Amino acid sequence: MSARRKTPRIGFVSLGCPKAAADAELILTRLRAEGYEFSPSYRGADLVIVNTCGFIDAAIEESLAAIGEALDENGKVIVTGCLGARPETIRERHPHVLAIAGPHALEEVMSLVHAHAPKPHDPFEDLVPPQGLRLTPSHYAYLKIAEGCNHRCSFCIIPSLRGPLASRPLAEVVKEAETLVKAGVKELILIAQDTAAYGMDLKHRTGFLHGRPVKTRLYELCKELGSLGVWIRLHYVYPYSHVDDLLPLMAEGKLLPYLDVPFQHASPRILRAMKRPGDVERVLERIAGWRKAVPNLTIRSTFITGFPGETESDFEELLDFLDEARLDRVGAFAYSAVAGAAANELPGMLPEAVREERKARLLRHQEEISLARLSALIGQTMTVLVDECDEEGAIARTMGDAPDVDGVVYVQDGQDLRPGEFVEVEITDCDVHDLYARCR
Ligand code: SF4
């Protein structure tokens, strides 16, 4: 009897944003399709893949620490992800990693794995569900529609890490969405560095979907996905004027009434230094127009506090903007210098204490607005999607809550609900982030 070769086991550590998670899912899916097994511990793995993030210094540090831990515990480490685009930073701290691949480098990662943990002889492709392996719960999934970015925001190095915009063909995205929906996914979250730019690199060329000609453009993509009968949510929308075209799809119920537009600041001077669109009056008019077209629209945004050169009066302009815009959900980051970003050359770097204090002040300021907006929902009946449940009730989300970044709805009598179920609830109370409800 011939000795059977042991199936290689791979350890996997994934850090970073939903875009990094989508890359990780592709790698995990391919590994499983080729017959590799996964190891939950470092010690039981033949090698470990670390999928890193390189967005801000804290994320770089976290990635380097994760690589160090995998090296200490296992010794055989392949690095991929955003930080992989800066191999010198990794090698300087960890000269003994086996190999380094960049972000969005499925084929390269697979050939590195083959080189260091040879492919099992007899892959069982049918072990892989058609929708691939996902890192998210089975009822929602991130759907990456493009890679890279053509903007040059001065605080960001993503374009140099991930390259220029490269949109996926519309038919490929819709096919992936159809497979996910068949597998039980109830919410698809569209992601890219800039979802609104989808198709611009392809000059919105006409492709074919189920034999029909369809333009490669965000409006058409959302319209097609909107016919699948699940929630479709858009993340990371750059405020181009054509974003307005999506509002009718929201009003018709094809697209969730949710816009995540990272405005980043509101002082025209700082926006210019950030190399972002700077007409704040126009932004306020557009927000008013969006709300008129879709009254139940939820607007989420993120802001950077303490950008180089930000004066107290620039910061107060930002607080005034929040008062006028009355956004529903707001995230904030204290400015953090990222190696290689153009903003590092700007004069007027502020002390960390000022950057952090302004962030805390911005979040406190927004709390009142958030509380007022959430309080207005008390007494309303809303459809929610259940994420979790236990003996204390269920945790769900309204159309206005994206997973992980927004609030949740605590359904206090939701013990018998199931994750992935849509239910009608009556909102009974709120705090500054979350809602409380009971089943109807
Ligand atoms: S839009 Fe700006 S912040 Fe976003 S990925 Fe592109 S360059 Fe970076």
Short mmCIF file of C-alpha atoms and ligand atoms in Angstrom, two decimals, residues 19 55 148-159 193-194 238 262 264 274-276, ligand 1:
data_model
loop_
_atom_site.label_atom_id
_atom_site.label_comp_id
_atom_site.label_asym_id
_atom_site.label_seq_id
_atom_site.Cartn_x
_atom_site.Cartn_y
_atom_site.Cartn_z
CA LYS A 19 -12.01 45.18 0.26
CA PHE A 55 -3.95 52.27 5.12
CA GLY A 148 -7.88 50.68 -7.69
CA CYS A 149 -8.61 54.40 -7.84
CA ASN A 150 -7.98 57.30 -10.24
CA HIS A 151 -8.19 60.05 -7.58
CA ARG A 152 -5.19 61.49 -5.84
CA CYS A 153 -6.48 62.48 -2.39
CA SER A 154 -3.35 63.82 -0.74
CA PHE A 155 -3.71 61.78 2.47
CA CYS A 156 -4.12 58.44 0.71
CA ILE A 157 -1.65 56.01 -0.82
CA ILE A 158 -4.22 53.51 -2.06
CA PRO A 159 -3.81 54.49 -5.75
CA GLN A 193 -12.22 52.24 -3.55
CA ASP A 194 -14.74 54.48 -5.31
CA TYR A 238 -17.30 59.62 -4.33
CA PRO A 262 -16.85 60.13 2.58
CA GLN A 264 -13.65 64.08 4.60
CA MET A 274 -6.79 67.19 0.43
CA LYS A 275 -7.39 67.38 -3.36
CA ARG A 276 -11.08 66.67 -2.85
S1 SF4 B 1 -10.94 58.30 -3.49
FE1 SF4 B 1 -9.20 59.28 -2.44
S2 SF4 B 1 -9.26 58.31 -0.39
FE2 SF4 B 1 -10.46 56.99 -1.70
S3 SF4 B 1 -9.01 55.44 -2.47
FE3 SF4 B 1 -9.08 57.08 -4.00
S4 SF4 B 1 -7.37 58.41 -3.46
FE4 SF4 B 1 -7.79 57.14 -1.66
#
